[in-house]
Coordinates of C-alpha atoms in Angstrom, one line a residue:
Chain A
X1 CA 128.9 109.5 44.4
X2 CA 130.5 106.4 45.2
X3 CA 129.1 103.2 43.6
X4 CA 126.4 101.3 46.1
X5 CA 125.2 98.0 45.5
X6 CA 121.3 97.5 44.8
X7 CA 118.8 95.1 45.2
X8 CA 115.6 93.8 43.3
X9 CA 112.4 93.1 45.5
X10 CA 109.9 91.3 43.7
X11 CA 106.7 91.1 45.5
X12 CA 103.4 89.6 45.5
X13 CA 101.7 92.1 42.4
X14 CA 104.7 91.0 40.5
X15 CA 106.6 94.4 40.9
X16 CA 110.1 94.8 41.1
X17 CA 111.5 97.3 43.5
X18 CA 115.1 98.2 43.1
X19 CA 116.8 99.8 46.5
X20 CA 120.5 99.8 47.7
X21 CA 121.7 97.7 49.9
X22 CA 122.2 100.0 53.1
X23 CA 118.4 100.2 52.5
X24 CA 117.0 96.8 51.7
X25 CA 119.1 95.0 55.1
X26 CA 117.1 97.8 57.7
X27 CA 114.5 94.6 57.3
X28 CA 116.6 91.7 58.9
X29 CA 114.7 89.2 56.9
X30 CA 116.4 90.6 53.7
X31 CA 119.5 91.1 55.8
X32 CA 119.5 87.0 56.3
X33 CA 119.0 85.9 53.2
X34 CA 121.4 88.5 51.4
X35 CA 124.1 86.9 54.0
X36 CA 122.7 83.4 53.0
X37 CA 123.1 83.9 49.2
X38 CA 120.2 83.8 48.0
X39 CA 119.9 87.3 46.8
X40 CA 121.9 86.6 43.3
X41 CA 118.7 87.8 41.5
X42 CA 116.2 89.2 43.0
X43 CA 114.2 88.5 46.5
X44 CA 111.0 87.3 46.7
X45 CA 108.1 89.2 48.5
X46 CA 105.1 87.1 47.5
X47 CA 102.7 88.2 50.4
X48 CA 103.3 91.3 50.1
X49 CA 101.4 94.4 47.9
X50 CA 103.0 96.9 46.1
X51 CA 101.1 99.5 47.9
X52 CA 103.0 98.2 50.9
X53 CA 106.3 97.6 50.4
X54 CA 106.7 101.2 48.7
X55 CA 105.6 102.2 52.4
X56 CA 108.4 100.1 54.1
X57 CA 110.7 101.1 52.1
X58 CA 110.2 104.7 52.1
X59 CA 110.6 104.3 56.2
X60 CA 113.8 102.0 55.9
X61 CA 115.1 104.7 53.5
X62 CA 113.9 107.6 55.9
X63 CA 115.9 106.1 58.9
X64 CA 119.0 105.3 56.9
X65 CA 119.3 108.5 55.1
X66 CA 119.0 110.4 58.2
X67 CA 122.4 110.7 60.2
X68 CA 122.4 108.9 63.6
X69 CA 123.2 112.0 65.7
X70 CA 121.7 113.1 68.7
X71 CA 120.9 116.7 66.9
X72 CA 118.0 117.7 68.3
X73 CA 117.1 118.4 64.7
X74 CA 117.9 115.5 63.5
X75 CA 115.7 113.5 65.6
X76 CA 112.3 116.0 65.3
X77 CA 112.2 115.5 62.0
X78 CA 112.5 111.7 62.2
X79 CA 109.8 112.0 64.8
X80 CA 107.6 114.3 62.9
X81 CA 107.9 112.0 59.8
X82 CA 107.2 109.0 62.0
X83 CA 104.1 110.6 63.0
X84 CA 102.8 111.4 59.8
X85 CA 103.8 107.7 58.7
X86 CA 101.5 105.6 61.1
X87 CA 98.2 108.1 60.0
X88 CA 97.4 105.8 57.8
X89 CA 94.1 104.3 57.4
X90 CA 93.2 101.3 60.1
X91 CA 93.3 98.6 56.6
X92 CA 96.6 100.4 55.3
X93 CA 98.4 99.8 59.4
X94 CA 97.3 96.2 60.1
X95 CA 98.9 95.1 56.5
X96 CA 101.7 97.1 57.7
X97 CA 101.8 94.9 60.7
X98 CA 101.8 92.1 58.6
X99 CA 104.7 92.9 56.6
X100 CA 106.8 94.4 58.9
X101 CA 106.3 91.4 61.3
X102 CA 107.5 89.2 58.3
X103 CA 110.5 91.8 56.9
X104 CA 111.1 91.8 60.9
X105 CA 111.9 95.7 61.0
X106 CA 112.1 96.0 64.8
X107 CA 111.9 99.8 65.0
X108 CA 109.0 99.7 62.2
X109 CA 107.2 97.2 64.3
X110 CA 107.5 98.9 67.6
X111 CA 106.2 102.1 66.2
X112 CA 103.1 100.6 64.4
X113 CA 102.1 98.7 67.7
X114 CA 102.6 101.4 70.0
X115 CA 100.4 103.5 67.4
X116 CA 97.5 100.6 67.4
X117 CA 97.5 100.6 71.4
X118 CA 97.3 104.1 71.5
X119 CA 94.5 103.9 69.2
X120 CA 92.8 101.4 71.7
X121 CA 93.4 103.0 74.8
X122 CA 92.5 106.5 73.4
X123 CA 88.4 105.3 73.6
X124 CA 85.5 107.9 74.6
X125 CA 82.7 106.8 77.1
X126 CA 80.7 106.3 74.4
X127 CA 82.7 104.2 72.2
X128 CA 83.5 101.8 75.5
X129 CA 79.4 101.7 76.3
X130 CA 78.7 100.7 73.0
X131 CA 81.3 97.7 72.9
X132 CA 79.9 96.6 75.7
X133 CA 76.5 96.4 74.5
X134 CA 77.5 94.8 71.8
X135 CA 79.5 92.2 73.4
X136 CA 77.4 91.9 76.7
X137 CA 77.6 87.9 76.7
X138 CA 80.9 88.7 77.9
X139 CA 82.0 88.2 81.7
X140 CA 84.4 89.6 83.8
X141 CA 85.0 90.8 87.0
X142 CA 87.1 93.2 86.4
X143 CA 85.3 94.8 83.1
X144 CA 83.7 97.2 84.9
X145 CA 86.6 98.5 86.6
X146 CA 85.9 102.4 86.6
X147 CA 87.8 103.4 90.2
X148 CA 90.8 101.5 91.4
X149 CA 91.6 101.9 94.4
X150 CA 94.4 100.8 97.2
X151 CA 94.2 100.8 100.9
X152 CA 96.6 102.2 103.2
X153 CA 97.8 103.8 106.4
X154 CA 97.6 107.1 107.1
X155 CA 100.9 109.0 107.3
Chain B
X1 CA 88.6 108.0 57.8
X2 CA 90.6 111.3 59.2
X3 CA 90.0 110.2 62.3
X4 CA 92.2 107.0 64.3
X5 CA 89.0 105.5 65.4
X6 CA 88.8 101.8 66.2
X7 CA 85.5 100.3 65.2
X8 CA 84.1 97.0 65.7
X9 CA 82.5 94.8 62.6
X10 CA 81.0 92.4 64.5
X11 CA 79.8 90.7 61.0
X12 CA 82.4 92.3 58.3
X13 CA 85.9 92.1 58.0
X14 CA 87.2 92.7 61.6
X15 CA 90.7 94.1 60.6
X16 CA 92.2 92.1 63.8
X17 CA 91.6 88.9 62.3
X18 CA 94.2 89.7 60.0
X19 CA 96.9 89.7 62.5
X20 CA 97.8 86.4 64.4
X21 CA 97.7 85.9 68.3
X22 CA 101.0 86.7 68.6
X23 CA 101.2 90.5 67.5
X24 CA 97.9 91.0 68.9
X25 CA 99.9 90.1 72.0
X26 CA 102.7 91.9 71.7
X27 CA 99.6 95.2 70.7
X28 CA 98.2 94.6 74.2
X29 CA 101.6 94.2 76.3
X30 CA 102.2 97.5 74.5
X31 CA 98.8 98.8 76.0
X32 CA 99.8 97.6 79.6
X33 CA 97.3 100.2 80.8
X34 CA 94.6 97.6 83.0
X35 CA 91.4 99.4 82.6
X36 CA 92.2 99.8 78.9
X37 CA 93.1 95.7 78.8
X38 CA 89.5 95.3 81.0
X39 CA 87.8 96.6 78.3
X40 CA 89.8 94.8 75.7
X41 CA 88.7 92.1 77.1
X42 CA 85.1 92.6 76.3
X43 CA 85.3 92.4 72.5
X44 CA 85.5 89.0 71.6
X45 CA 86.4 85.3 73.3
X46 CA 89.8 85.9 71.1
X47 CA 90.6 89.3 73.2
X48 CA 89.2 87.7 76.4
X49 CA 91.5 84.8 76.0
X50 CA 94.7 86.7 74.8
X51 CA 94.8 89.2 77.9
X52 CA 94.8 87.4 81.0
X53 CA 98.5 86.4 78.6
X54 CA 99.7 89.9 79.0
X55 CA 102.8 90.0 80.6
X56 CA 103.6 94.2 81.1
X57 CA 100.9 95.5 83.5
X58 CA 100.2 99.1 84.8
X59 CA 97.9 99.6 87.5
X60 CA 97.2 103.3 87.8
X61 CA 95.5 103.8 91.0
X62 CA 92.3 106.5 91.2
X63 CA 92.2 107.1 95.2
X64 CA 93.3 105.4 98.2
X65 CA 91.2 104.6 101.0
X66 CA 92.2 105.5 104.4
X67 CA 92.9 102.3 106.6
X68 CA 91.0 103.9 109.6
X69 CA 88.0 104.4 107.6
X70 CA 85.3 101.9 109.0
X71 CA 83.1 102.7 106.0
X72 CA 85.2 101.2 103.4
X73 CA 83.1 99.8 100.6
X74 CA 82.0 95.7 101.1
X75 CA 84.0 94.6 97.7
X76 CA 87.0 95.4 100.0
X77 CA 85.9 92.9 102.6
X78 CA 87.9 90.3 100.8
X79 CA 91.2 92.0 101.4
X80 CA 92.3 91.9 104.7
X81 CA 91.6 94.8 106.2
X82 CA 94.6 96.8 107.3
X83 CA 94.0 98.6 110.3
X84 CA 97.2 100.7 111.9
X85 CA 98.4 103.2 114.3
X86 CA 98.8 106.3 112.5
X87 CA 102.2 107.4 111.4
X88 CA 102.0 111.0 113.3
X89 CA 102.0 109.5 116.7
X90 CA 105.1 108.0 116.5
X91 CA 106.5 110.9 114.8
X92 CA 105.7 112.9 117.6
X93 CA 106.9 110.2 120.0
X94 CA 110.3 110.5 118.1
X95 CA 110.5 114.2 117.5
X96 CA 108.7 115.6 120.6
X97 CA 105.8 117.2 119.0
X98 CA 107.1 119.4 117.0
X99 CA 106.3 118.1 113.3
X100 CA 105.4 119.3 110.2
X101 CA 101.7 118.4 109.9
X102 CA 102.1 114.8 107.5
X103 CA 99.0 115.0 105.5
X104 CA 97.1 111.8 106.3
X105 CA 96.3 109.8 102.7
X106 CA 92.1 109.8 103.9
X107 CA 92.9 113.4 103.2
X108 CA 93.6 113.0 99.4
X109 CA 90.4 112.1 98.2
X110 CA 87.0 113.9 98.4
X111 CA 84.2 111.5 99.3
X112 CA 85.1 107.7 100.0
X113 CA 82.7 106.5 97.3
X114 CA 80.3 107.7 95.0
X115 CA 82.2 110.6 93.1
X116 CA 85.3 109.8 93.9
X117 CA 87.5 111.6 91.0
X118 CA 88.9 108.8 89.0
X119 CA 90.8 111.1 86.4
X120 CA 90.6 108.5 83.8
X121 CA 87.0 108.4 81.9
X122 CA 84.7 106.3 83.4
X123 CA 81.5 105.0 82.7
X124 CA 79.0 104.0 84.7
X125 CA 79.1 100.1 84.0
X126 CA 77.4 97.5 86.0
X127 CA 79.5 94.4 86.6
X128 CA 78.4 91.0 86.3
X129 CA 81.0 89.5 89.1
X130 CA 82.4 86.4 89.5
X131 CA 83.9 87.3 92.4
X132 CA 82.6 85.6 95.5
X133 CA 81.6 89.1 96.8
X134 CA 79.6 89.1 94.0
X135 CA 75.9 91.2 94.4
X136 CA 77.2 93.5 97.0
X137 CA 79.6 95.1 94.6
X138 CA 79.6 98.6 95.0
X139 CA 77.3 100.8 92.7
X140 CA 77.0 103.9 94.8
X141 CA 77.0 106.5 91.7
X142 CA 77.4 104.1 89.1
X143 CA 81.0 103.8 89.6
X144 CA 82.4 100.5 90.9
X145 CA 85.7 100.3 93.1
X146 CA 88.1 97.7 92.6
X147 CA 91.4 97.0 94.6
X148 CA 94.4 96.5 92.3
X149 CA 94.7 92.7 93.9
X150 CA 91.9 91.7 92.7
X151 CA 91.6 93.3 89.3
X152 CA 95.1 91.6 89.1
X153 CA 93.6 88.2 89.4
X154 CA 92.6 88.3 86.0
X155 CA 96.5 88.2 84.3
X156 CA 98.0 85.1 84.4
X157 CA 101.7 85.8 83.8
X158 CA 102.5 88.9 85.0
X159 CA 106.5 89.4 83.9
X160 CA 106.3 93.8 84.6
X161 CA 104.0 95.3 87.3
X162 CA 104.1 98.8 87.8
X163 CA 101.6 100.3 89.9
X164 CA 101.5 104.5 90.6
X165 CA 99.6 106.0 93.3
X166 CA 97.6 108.8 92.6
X167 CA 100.4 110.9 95.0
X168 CA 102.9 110.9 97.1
X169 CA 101.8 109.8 101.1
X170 CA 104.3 112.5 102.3
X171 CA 102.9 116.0 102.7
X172 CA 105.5 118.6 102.1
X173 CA 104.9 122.1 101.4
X174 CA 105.4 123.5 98.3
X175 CA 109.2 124.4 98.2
X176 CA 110.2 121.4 99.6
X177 CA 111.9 118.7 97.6
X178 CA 111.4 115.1 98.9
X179 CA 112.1 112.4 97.1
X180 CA 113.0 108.2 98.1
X181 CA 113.5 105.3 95.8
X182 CA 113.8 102.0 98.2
X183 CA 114.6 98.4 97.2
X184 CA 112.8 95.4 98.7
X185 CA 113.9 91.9 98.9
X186 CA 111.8 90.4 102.1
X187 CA 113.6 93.4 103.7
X188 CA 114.7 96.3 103.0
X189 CA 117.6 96.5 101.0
X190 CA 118.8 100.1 100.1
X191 CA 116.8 103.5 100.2
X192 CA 118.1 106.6 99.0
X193 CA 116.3 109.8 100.0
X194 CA 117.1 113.2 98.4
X195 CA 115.8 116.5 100.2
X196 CA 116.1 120.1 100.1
X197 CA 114.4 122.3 102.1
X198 CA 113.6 124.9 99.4
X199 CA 113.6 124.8 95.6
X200 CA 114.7 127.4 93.1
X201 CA 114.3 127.1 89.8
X202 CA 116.3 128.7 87.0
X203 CA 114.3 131.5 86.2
X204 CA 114.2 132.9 89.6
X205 CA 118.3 132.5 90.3
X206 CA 119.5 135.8 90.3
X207 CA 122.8 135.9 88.7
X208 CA 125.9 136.2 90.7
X209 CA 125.2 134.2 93.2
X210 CA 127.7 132.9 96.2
X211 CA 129.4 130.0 94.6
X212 CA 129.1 126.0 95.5
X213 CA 131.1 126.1 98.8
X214 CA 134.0 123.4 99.1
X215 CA 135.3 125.3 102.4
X216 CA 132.9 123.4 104.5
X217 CA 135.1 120.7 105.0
X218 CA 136.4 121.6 108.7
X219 CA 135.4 118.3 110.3
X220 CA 131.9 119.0 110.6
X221 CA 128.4 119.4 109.2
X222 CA 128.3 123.0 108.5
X223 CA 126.0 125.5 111.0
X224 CA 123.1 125.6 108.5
X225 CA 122.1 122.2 109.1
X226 CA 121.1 122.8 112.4
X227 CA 119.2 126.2 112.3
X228 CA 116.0 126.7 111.9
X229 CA 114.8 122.7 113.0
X230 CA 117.1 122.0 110.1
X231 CA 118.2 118.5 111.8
X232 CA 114.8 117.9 113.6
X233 CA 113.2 118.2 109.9
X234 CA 115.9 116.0 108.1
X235 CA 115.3 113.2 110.9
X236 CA 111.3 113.5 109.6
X237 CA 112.4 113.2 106.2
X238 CA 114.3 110.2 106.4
X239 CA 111.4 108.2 108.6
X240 CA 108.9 109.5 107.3
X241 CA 110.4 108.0 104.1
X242 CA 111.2 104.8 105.3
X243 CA 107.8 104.1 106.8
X244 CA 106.2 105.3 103.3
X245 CA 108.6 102.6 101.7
X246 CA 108.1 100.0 104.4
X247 CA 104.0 100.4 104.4
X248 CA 103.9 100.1 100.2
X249 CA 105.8 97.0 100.8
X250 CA 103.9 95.4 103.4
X251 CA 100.7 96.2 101.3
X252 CA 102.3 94.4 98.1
X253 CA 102.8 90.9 99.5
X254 CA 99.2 89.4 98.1
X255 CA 99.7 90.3 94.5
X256 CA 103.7 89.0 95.0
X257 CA 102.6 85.9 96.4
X258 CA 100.0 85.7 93.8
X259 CA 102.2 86.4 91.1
X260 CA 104.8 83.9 91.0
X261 CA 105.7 84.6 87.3
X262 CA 107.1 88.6 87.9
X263 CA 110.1 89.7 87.3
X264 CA 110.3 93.0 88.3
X265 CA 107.8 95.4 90.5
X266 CA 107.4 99.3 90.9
X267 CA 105.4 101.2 93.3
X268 CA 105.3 104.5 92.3
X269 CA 103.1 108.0 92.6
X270 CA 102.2 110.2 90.0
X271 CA 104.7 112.9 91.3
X272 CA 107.2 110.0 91.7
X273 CA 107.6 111.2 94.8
X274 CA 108.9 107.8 96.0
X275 CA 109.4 104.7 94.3
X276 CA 109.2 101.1 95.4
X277 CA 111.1 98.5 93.4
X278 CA 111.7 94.6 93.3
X279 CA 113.2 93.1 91.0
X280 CA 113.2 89.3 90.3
X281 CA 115.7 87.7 92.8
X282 CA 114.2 90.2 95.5
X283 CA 110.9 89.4 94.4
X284 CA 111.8 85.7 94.9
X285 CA 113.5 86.1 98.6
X286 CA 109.9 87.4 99.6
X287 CA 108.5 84.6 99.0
X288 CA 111.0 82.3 99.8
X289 CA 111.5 84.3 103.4
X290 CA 108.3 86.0 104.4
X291 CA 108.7 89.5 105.7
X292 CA 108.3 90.6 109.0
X293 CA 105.7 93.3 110.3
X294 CA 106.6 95.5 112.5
X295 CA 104.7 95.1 116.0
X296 CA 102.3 98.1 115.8
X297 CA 101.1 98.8 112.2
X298 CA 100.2 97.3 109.6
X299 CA 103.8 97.8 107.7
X300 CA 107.2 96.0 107.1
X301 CA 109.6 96.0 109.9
X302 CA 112.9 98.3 109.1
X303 CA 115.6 96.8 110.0
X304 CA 119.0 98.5 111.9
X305 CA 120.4 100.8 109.0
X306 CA 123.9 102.5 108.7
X307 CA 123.3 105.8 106.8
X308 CA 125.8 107.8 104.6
X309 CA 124.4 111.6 104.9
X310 CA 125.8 114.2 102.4
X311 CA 124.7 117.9 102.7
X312 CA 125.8 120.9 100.7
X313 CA 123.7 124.3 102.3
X314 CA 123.3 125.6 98.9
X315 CA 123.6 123.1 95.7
X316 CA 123.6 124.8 92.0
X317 CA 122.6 122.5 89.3
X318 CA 123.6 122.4 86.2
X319 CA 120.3 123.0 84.7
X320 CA 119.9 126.3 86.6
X321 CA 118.2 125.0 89.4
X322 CA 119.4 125.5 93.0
X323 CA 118.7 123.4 96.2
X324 CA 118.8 125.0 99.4
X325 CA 119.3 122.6 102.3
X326 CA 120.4 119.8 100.0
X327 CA 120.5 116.8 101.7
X328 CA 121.2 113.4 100.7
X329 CA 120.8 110.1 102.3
X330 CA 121.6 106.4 101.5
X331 CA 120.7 103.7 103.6
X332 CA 121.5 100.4 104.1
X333 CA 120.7 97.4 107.0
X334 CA 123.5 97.4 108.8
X335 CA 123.9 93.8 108.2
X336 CA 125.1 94.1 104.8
X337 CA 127.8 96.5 105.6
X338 CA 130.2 93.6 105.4
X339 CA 129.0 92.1 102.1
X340 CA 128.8 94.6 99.7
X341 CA 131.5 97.2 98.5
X342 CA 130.1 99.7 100.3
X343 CA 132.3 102.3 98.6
X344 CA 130.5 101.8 95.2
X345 CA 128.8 104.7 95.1
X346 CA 126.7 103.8 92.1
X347 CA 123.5 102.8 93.6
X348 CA 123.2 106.1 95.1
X349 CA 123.8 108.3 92.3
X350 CA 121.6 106.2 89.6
X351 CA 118.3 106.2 92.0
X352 CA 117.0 109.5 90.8
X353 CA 116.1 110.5 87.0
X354 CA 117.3 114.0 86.2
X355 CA 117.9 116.6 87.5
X356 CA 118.2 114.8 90.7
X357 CA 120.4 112.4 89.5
X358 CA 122.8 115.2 89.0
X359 CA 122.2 116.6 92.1
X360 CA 123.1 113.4 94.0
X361 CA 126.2 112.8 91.9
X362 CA 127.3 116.2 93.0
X363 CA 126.5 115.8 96.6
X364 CA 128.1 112.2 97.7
X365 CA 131.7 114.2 95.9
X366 CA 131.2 116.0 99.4
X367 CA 132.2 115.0 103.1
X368 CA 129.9 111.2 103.9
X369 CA 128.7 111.6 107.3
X370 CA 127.7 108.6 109.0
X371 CA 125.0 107.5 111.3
X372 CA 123.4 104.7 112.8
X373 CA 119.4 104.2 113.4
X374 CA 117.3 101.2 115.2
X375 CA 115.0 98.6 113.8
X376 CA 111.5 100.0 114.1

């Protein structure tokens, strides 16, 4: 096991987190400053929970651990544990977004948006009447947009 | 909660307040879907605000109306209407009345109104409209048609449009392949069409089957091509094609000249059976150099093309598949024949995703042929 340099996270509930270095630079926030210096002790996470950055860093570790092959196998399981990663409670993914936005982990980031967009377009009849209801003050002409349609020659 | 579900708290925390403008942004760009960002827009002055900002927009378009149709709903009295000769006339003026039956688009759609299918949910809404058409919107069954122009209107800086028709406007049988990707500046600028006139796929192919001819190479296209109204239904493919390509266009130029902030437009179908693109200089040269219709509908005038024509009788992918007939052709105005390094084949063989990118890799290997058509 060859010898691999490790960093110390300290974040906002005062916790340290040690991780190696192949780990802690996936965020390219902690890549910066480690290239800047000013990682001699350890970096500080103040706005961000323990709860939190155990998450991020159990997906930076995920993705570096895993070998960057194109084996189909390889890549399913990534998938699979992306997946299961983003099914977190609605509180648990917008502090995500948070975080990740600051750590500025571009994979991480593109993965929790696409999952809060999916969760917003994936809206029953229901769901969409009652919003409107709610919000009713609200106009637009194109809220009610229930059949688009486009005119053209026959061919 | 084991279930995803978004909820409003109109009085307690609302977890999007957490998040600034900016990734709330970058949440709906990743949405792009325009009914979805529609309703977005409903929840709050913050979401009403943030999506007319959204720069990546899909239109996915529920039916399409049949120019000839005098019926056509009021809300679509504020697009010009677009009346035409229909595309089978001149067909048959070109092929002498023997043509495969081109399914006109009317056909695609049940009912013009009222329960017209929209395959996304809808709800029966009414609208308050600040359109100028405004009362007379359409309620006929409680659903309420829009044209993508003006649901459009509402975005502000439109980078990525992509807009897919509910299907292709060509009607092929079954076994036929048929596809086109054109490019657009304020003419047309390249079309490739690939066509076979039957399809096999892998688990049909009987094994040991009579290998990819290279023997056809005695001067000329190879006997197959012409049996069987082979030619006759190549010559359809390729207008019928153009004139697909050529009406999309024509029917683009209010949200282009709208739009001044895009950078790149797609016109597609749900079976991608053709696809228009722009992209941001040819976007540019359309509005800079308006296009030209063409005399008798309501559709872009095609310019005099040189076409390269590759054909292999039978054409064995390597996923299994086989084309029969396999035809491929690129096109070009014959103008730019002296500008461009018309031997860079490169442009043909990327216009197609897979397989059918393979397939037109392996076919322009073969002998070019080369013809010559009018403007029409």
């Amino acid at each position: 096991m060859s010898f691999s340099k490790t960093i110390m996270l300290r974040n906002y509930d005062g916790e340290t987190f040690v991780v190696d270095e192949v780990v802690a630079v996936e965020p390219q926030t902690i890549e910066h400053m480690i290239e800047d210096g000013c990682a001699n002790t350890s970096i500080p996470l103040p706005n961000i929970t323990s709860k939190i950055l155990s998450k991020v860093i159990e997906h930076c570790k995920k993705h570096v651990e895993t070998p960057n092959s194109n084996e189909k196998d390889a890549k399913a399981d990534l998938k699979s544990f992306d997946f299961d990663f983003v099914k977190a409670d609605q509180g648990t993914l917008f502090d995500l977004i948070l975080a990740v936005n600051y750590l500025n982990i571009k994979g991480l980031l593109d993965l929790i948006y696409q999952t809060i967009a999916d969760m917003i377009k994936g809206k029953t009849p229901e769901e969409e009447e009652e919003m409107r209801r709610v919000n009713a003050w609200v106009f637009s002409c194109f809220v009610g947009v229930t059949c688009l349609y486009f005119k053209s020659k026959k061919i | 909660m084991s279930t995803c579900k978004f909820q409003i708290h109109p009085e307690p925390l609302d977890l999007f307040d957490l998040i600034p403008d900016s990734i709330l942004l970058l949440i709906l760009n990743n949405i792009a879907d325009v009914k979805t960002l529609g309703r977005c827009s409903l929840l709050s002055k913050r979401f009403h605000s943030l999506v007319p900002q959204v720069q990546n927009v899909l239109v996915r378009v529920d039916c399409v109306i049949s120019d000839d149709d005098s019926t056509s709903s009021s809300s679509s009295a504020s697009d010009k209407s677009r009346g035409g000769g229909p595309f089978s006339s001149l067909l048959r003026l070109l092929v002498g009345g023997i043509v495969k039956p081109i399914q006109a688009i009317g056909q695609l759609l049940g009912p013009k109104r009222s329960t017209i299918l929209a395959p996304s949910p809808s709800s029966a809404l009414s609208v308050h409209n600040n359109n100028t058409s405004g009362d007379d919107e359409q309620h006929s069954g409680g659903v309420t048609h829009h044209s993508p122009t003006q649901v459009l209107k509402n975005f502000d800086e439109i980078k990525f449009l992509k807009i897919e028709l509910p299907s292709g406007e060509l009607g092929i049988e079954d076994d036929v392949l048929l596809k086109w990707r054109a490019d657009f500046g304020s003419t047309l600028d390249k079309c490739v069409i690939l066509g076979a006139s039957s399809v096999i796929h892998p688990q049909i192919v009987a094994s040991g089957n009579v290998m990819n001819d290279g023997g056809d190479d005695n001067g000329s296209i190879p006997e197959s091509f012409y049996t069987n109204g082979g030619l006759k239904l190549r010559v359809v493919w390729t207008i019928s094609s153009l004139i697909a390509a050529s009406a999309r266009h024509y029917l683009l130029q209010p949200i282009i000249s709208e739009h001044k902030t895009l950078d790149s437009l797609v016109l597609t179908d749900v079976e991608r059976q053709g696809v228009l693109c722009m992209n941001k200089e040819q976007l540019e040269e359309l509005r800079v150099k308006p296009l030209s219709a063409s005399s008798a509908s309501k559709r872009t005038l095609v310019p005099a093309l040189n076409m390269k024509l590759w054909y292999a009788p039978y054409l064995e992918l390597p996923n299994g598949s086989v084309l029969k007939g396999a035809t491929l052709v690129a096109i070009r105005p014959s103008e730019q024949a002296g500008q461009k390094d018309v031997s860079d084949g490169s442009w043909v063989s990327s216009a197609f995703e897979e397989p059918y990118g393979t397939a037109a890799r392996m076919l322009v290997k073969r002998r070019t042929y080369c013809l010559e058509m009018n403007s029409f």
